[in-house]
Coordinates of C-alpha atoms in Angstrom, one line a residue:
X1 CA 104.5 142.4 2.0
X2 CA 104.6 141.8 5.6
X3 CA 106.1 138.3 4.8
X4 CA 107.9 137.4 1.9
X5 CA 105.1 137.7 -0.4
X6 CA 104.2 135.7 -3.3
X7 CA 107.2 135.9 -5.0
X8 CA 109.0 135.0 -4.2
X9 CA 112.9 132.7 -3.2
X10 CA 115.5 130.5 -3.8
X11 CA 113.8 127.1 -3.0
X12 CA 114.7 124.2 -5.0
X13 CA 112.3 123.9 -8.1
X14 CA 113.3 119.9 -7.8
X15 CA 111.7 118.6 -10.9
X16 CA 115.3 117.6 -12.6
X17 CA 116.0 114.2 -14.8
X18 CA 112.1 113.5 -14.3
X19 CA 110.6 112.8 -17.7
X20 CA 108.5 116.0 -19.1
X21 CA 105.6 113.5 -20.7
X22 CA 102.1 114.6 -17.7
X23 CA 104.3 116.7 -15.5
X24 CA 104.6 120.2 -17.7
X25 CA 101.7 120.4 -20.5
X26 CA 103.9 121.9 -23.1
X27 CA 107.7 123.3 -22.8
X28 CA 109.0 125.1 -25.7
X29 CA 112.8 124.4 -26.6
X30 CA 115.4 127.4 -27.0
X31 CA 114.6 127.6 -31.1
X32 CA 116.9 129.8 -33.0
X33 CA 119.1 132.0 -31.1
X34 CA 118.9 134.6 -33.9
X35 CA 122.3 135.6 -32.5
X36 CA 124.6 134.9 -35.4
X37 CA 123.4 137.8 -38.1
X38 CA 123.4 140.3 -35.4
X39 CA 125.8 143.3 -36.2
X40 CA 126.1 146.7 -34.9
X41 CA 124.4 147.5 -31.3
X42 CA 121.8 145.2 -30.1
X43 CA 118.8 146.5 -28.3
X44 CA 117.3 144.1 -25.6
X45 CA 113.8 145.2 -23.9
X46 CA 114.6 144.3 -20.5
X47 CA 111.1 144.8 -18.0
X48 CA 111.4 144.5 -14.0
X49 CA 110.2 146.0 -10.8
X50 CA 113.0 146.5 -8.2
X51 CA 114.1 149.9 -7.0
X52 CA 117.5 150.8 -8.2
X53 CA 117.4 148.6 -11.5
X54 CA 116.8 152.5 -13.5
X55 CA 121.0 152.9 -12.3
X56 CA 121.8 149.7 -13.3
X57 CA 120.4 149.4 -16.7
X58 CA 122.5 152.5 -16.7
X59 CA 126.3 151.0 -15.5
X60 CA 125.6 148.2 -18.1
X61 CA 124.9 150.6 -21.2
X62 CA 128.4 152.8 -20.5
X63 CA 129.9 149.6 -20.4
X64 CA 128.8 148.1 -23.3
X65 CA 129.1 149.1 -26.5
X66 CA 127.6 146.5 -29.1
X67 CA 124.5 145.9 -26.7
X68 CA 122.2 147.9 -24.8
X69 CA 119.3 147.8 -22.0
X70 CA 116.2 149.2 -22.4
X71 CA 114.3 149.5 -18.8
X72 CA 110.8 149.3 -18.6
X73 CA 109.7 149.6 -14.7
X74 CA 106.8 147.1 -14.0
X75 CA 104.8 148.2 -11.0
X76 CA 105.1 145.1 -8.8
X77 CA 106.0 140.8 -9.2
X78 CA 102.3 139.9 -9.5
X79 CA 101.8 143.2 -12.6
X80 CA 105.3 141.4 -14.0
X81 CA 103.4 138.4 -14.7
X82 CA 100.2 139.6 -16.1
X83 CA 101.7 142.0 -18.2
X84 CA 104.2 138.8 -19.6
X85 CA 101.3 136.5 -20.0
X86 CA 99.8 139.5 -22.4
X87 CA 103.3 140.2 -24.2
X88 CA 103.7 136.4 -24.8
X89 CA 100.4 136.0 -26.4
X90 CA 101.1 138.9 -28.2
X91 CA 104.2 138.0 -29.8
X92 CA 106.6 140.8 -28.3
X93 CA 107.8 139.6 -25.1
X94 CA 111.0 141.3 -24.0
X95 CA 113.8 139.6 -24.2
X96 CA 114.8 140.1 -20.1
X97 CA 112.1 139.5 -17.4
X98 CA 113.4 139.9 -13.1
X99 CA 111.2 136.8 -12.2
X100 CA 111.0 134.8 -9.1
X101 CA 111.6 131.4 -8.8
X102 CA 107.7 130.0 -8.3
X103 CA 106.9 131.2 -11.6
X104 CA 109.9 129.4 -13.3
X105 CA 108.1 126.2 -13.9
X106 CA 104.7 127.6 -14.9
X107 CA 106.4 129.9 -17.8
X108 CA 108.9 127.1 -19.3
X109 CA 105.2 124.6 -18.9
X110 CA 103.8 127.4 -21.6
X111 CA 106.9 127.6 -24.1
X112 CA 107.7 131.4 -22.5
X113 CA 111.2 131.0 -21.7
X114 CA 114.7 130.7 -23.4
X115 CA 116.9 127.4 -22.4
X116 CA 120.6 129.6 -21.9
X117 CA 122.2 126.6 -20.3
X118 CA 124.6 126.9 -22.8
X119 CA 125.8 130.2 -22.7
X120 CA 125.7 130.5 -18.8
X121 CA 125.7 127.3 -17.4
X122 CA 129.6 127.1 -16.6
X123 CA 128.9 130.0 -14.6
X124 CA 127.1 127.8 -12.1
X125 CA 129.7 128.3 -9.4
X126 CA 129.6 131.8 -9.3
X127 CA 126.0 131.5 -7.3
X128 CA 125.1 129.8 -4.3
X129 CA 123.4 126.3 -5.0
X130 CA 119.9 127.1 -3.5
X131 CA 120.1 130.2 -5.9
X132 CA 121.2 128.5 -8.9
X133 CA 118.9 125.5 -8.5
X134 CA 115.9 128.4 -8.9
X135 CA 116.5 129.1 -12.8
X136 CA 116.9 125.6 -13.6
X137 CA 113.8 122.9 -15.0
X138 CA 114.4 119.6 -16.0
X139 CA 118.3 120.7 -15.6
X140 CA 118.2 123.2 -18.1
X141 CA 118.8 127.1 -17.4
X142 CA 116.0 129.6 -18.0
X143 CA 117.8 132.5 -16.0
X144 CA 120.4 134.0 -13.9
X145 CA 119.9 134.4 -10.1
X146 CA 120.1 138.0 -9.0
X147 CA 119.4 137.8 -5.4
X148 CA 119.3 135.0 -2.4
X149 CA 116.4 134.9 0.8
X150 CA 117.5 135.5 4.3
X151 CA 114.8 135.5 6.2
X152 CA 114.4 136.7 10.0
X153 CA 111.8 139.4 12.3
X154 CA 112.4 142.9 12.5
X155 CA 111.0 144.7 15.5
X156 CA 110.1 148.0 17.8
X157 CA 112.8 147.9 20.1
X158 CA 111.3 150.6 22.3
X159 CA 107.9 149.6 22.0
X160 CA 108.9 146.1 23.4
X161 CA 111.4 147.4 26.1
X162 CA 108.1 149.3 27.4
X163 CA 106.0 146.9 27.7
X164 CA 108.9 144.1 29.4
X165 CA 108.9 141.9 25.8
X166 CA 112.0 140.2 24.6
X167 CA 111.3 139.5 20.5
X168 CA 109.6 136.0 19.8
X169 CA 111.5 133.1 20.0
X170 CA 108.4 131.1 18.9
X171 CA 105.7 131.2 17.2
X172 CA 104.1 130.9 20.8
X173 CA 105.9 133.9 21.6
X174 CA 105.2 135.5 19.3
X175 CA 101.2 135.1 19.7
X176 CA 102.0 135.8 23.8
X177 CA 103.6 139.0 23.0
X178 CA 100.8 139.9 20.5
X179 CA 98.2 139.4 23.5
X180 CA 100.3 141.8 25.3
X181 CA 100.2 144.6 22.5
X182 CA 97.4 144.3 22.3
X183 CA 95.8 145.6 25.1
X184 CA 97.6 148.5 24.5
X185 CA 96.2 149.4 20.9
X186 CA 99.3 147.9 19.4
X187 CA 99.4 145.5 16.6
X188 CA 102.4 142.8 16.3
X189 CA 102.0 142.0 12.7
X190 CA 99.8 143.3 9.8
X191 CA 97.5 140.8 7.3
X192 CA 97.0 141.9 4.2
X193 CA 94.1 140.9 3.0
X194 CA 95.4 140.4 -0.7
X195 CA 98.7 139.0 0.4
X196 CA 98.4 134.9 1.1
X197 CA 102.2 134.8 1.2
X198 CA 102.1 134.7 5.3
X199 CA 100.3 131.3 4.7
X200 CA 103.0 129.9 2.0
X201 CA 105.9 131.0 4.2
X202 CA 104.8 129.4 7.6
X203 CA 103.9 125.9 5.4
X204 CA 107.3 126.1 3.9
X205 CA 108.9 126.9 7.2
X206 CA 106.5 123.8 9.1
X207 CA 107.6 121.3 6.5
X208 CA 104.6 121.2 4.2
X209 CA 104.3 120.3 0.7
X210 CA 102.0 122.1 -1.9
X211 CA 103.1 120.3 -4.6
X212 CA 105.5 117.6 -4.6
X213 CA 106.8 114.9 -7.9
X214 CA 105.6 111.2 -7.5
X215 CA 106.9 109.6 -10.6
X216 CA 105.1 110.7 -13.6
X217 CA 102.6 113.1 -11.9
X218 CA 102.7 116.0 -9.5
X219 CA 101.1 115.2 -6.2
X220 CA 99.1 117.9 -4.6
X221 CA 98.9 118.6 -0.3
X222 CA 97.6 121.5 0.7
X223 CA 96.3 119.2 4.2
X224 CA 99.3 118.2 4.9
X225 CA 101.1 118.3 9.2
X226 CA 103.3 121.1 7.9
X227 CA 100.3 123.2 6.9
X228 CA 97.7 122.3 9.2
X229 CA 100.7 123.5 12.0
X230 CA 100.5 127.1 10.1
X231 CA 97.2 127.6 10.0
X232 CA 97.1 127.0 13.4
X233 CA 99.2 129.8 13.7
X234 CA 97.7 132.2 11.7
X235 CA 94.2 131.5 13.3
X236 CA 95.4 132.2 16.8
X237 CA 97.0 135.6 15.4
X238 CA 93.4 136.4 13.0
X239 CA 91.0 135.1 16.5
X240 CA 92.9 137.3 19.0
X241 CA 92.8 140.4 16.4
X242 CA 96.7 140.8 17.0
X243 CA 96.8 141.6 13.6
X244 CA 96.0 145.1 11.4
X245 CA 94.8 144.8 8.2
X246 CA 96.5 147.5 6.0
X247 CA 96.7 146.6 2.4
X248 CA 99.7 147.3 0.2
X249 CA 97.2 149.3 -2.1
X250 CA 98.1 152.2 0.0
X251 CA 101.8 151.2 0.5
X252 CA 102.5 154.6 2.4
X253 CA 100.1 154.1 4.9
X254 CA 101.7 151.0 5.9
X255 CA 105.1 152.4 6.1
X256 CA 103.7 155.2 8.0
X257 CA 101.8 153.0 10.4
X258 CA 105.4 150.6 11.3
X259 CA 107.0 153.8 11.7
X260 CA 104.3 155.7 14.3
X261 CA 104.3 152.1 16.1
X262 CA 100.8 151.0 15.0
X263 CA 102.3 147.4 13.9
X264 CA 105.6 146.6 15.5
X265 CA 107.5 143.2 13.7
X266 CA 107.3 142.1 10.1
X267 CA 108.7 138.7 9.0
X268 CA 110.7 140.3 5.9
X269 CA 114.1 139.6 4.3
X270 CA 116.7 142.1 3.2
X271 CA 115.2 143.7 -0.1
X272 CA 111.9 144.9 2.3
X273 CA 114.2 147.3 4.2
X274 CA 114.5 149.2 1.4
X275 CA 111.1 150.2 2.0
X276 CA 111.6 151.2 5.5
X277 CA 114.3 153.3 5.0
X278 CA 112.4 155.4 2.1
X279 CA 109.8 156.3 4.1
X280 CA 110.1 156.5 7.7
X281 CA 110.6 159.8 9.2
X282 CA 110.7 159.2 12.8
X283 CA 111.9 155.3 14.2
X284 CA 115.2 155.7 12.8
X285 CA 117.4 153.3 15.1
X286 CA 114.9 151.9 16.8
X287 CA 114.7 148.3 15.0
X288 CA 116.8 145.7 15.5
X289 CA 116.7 141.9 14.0
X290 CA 116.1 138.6 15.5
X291 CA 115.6 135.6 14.1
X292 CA 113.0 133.9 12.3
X293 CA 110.4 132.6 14.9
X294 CA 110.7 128.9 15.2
X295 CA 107.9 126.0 15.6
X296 CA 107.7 125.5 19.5
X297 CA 110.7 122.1 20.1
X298 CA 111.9 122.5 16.9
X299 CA 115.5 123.5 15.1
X300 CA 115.6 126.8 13.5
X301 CA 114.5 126.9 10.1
X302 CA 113.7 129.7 7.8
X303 CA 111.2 129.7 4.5
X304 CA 112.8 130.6 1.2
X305 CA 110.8 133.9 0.8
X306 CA 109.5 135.4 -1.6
X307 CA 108.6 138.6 -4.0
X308 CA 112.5 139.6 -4.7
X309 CA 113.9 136.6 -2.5
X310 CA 115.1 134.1 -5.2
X311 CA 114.7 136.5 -7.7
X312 CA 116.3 136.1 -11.1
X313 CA 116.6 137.4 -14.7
X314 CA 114.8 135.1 -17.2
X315 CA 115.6 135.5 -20.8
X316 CA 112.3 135.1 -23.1
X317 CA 111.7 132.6 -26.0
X318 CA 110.5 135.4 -28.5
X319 CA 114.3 137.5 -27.6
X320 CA 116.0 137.0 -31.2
X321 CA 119.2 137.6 -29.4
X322 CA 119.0 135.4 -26.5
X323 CA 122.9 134.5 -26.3
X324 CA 123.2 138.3 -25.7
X325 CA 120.6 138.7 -23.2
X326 CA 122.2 135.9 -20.8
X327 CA 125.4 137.5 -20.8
X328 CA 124.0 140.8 -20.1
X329 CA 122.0 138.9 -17.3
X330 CA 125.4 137.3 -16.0
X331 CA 126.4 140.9 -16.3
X332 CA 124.1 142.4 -14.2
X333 CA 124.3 139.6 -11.3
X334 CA 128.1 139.2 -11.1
X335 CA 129.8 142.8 -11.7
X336 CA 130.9 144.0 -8.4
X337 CA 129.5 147.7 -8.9
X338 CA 126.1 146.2 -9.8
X339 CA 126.0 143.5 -7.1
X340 CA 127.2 146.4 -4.3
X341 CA 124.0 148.7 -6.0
X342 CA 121.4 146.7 -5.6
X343 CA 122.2 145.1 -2.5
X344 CA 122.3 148.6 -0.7
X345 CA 118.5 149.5 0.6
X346 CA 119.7 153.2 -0.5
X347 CA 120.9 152.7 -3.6
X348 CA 119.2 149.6 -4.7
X349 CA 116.4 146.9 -3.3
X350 CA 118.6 145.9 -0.2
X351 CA 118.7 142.2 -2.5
X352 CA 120.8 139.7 -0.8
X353 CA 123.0 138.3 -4.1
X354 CA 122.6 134.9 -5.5
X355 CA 126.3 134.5 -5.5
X356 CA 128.2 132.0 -3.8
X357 CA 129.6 134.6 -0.9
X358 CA 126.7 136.5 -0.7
X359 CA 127.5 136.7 3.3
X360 CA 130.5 139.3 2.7
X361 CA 127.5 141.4 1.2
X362 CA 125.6 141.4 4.6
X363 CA 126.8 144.9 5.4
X364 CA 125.4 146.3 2.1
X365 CA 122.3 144.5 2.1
X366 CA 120.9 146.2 5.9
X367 CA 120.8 149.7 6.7
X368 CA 122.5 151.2 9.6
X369 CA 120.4 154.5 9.4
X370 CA 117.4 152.1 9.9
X371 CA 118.7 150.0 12.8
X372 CA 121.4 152.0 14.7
X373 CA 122.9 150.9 17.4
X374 CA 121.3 147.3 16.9
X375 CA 123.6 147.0 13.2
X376 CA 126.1 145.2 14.2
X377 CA 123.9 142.5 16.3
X378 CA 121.8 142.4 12.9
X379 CA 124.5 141.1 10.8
X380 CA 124.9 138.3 12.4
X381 CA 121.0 136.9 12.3
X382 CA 121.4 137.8 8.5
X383 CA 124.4 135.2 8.2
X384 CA 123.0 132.9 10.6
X385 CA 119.5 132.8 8.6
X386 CA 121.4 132.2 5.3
X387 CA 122.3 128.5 6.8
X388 CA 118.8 127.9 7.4
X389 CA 116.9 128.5 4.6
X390 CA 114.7 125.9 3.1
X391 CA 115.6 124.2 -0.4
X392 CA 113.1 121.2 -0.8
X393 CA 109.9 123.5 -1.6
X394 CA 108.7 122.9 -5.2
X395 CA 106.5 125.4 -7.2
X396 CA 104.1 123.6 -9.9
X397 CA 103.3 124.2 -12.8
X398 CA 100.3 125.9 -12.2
X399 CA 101.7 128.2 -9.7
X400 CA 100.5 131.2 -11.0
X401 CA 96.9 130.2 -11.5
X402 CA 96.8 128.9 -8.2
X403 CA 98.7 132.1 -6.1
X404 CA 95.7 133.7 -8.1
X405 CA 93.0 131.8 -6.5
X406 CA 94.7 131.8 -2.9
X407 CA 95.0 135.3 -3.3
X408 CA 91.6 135.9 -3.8
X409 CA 90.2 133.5 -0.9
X410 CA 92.7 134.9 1.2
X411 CA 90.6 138.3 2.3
X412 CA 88.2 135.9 3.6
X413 CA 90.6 134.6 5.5
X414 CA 91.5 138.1 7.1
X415 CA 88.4 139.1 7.7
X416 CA 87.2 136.3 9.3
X417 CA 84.6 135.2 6.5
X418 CA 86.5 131.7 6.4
X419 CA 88.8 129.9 8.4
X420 CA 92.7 128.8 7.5
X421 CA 91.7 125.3 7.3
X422 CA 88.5 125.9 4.7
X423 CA 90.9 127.9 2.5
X424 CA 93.4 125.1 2.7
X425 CA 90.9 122.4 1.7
X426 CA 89.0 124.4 -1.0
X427 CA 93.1 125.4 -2.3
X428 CA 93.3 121.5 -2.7
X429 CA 90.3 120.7 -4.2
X430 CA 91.1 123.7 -6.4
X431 CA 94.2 123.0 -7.9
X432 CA 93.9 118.9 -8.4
X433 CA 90.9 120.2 -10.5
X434 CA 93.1 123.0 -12.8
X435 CA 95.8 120.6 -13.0
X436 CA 93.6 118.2 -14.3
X437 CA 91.9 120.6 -17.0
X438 CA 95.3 121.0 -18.4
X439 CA 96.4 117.9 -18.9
X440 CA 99.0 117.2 -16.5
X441 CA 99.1 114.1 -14.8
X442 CA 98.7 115.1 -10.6
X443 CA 96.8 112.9 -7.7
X444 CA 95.4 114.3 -4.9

């Protein structure tokens, strides 16, 4: 995604010590563990998307002998939970699921997930507390962080030494800079016209409030100063056709066209680099980092992204051995060989970890071959973005249904069919509605 995409992060899902009764429709408890009568090697279906996971699932079976991984490669978050939802239903969810932290609430509202608090929760201060806070509802543990979300621009460096552009401080910037490309058949960012997540992370980043707990009911914003400010954004980019509009359908034509210097920044975190480095042939060394543009006046402040930013491993209500499957999940986030793997962009997903000192794994997580001569520089907005990252945004509990819905207004959006502001209102009108249809309490 040329964001964070819709899936995303570590943002606080901050529904804890409220009272269940109109805020989740119906939560299933963590049943029987099925744990005790197992004997002889266990087998746990374990399903996920990220690259390097294959190696993994590997280390973790040569190290274990009474319990073993079986990998199933899911083509992408938004496939992940689709195919859940049908495996659920179904009866024969696997027992691990790499989630992100939006779709935490939604999955624990339908009785999906496992509670593990009590086989991982004094573990707690092994992860960073923006990472932890993602696997937790109602204070009880559904999952094991695996990764955290730095968030900051990547961009051209030649392209914007030749035209006399220093990268975006601001958003203003950023649109000034844009104008400037422009007239030279240059794009600064691309719009996906399937991906909303642009939208999500410039509201999260503005201050805004999708959803938000007022005592027993969920309150609902999609109008709200924070979001208003983003669309305003966004429509100055989408008027002034600074953007392209590749889709990720055709994922190597958008690598192809960031590396020939048809689009020249992308708003990404760590694990997108990955990406990059697989498939560039020619712009090797010519990116370097800056930070996440700010709001013009304000502090610096970066969205908790999303895709593979907050990402976790969820253990499944339906695993009969869930006591087995959250250690093998605090396995695969806290080993130092596993941590190292996937936090590489060539050996892994370039993940920042959800550990406590996931700044010593900086190095590991961007990729010299990528940035050159600009590395060194880089690590330092990594760090920096790391104490910036927002933690109030909460994800309802009809998150999924509504990315869905966004998702498909969002084209519109893109090609210029609607405007930012129409998509916000019919997104609030929307949602108080499917709230309401199941039950839970919400005003708006």
């Amino acid at each position: 995604m040329n964001s964070l995409s819709p899936r995303r992060r570590f943002a606080r899902i901050a529904v804890t010590g409220l009272a269940l009764t109109g805020l989740l429709s119906a939560c299933g408890g963590s049943g029987d563990d099925g744990d005790s009568s197992a004997s002889g090697p266990v087998t746990l279906p374990f399903w996920g998307w990220a690259n390097g996971q294959e190696n993994l699932v590997k280390a973790f079976n040569s190290a274990h002998k009474d319990v073993q991984l079986k990998y199933t490669k899911v083509t992408d978050q938004l496939t992940m939970q689709k195919q859940l939802s049908n495996a659920v239903k179904a009866g024969n969810a696997p027992c691990l699921v790499q989630n992100t932290a939006e779709y935490v609430t939604t999955w624990v509202s339908q009785g999906a997930l496992a509670d593990i608090t009590e086989y991982v929760g004094s573990s707690k201060d092994k992860f960073n507390a923006g990472a932890w806070a993602g696997v937790q509802v109602q204070g009880k543990v559904y999952g094991v962080p695996t990764s955290s979300a730095p968030a900051f621009t990547i961009y051209r460096t030649d392209v914007f030494k030749k035209y006399g552009l220093k990268a975006p401080q601001t958003w203003d910037d950023f649109i000034a800079a844009g104008k400037v490309l422009k007239k030279h058949g240059i794009h600064i960012t691309n719009y996906a016209g399937e991906d909303p997540s642009t939208l999500e992370v410039l509201a999260m980043q503005a201050g805004a409030h999708w959803y938000a707990i007022d005592g027993d009911s969920w309150k609902v914003d999609f109008q709200d100063e924070g979001s208003l400010k983003a669309a305003k954004v966004i429509q100055g980019i989408i008027d002034n056709d600074l953007n392209s509009k590749l889709s990720f359908a055709d994922y190597a034509a958008v690598q192809r066209n960031y590396d020939k210097g048809g689009t020249v920044t992308r708003q990404i975190s760590t694990w997108q680099m990955s990406g990059m480095v697989q498939n560039f042939t020619d712009s090797f060394g010519k990116w370097a980092l800056s930070p996440w543009p700010t709001y013009k006046g304000e502090a610096a402040k970066t969205p908790a992204g999303t895709n593979q930013s907050g990402g976790m491993n969820l253990v499944t209500e339906q695993c009969k051995y869930k006591k087995q499957a959250a250690e093998a999940a605090l396995w695969l986030s806290t080993d130092s060989g596993a941590v190292k793997s996937m936090a590489s962009p060539e050996t892994g997903s370039g993940v920042m970890p959800g550990l406590a000192d996931s700044e010593s794994y900086v190095a590991e997580a961007i990729s010299e071959k990528l940035l050159g001569d600009n590395y060194e520089p880089a690590k330092k907005v990594v760090t920096d973005s790391l104490g910036t990252v927002t933690t109030d945004w909460v994800y309802g509990p009809n998150w999924t249904a509504m990315f869905t819905e966004l998702q498909s207004q969002w084209g519109k959006v893109v090609s210029k069919k609607q405007t930012v502001t129409d998509l916000l209102a019919h997104m609030q009108e929307w949602t108080v509605k499917d709230l309401k249809s199941r039950g839970i309490n919400v005003k708006g």
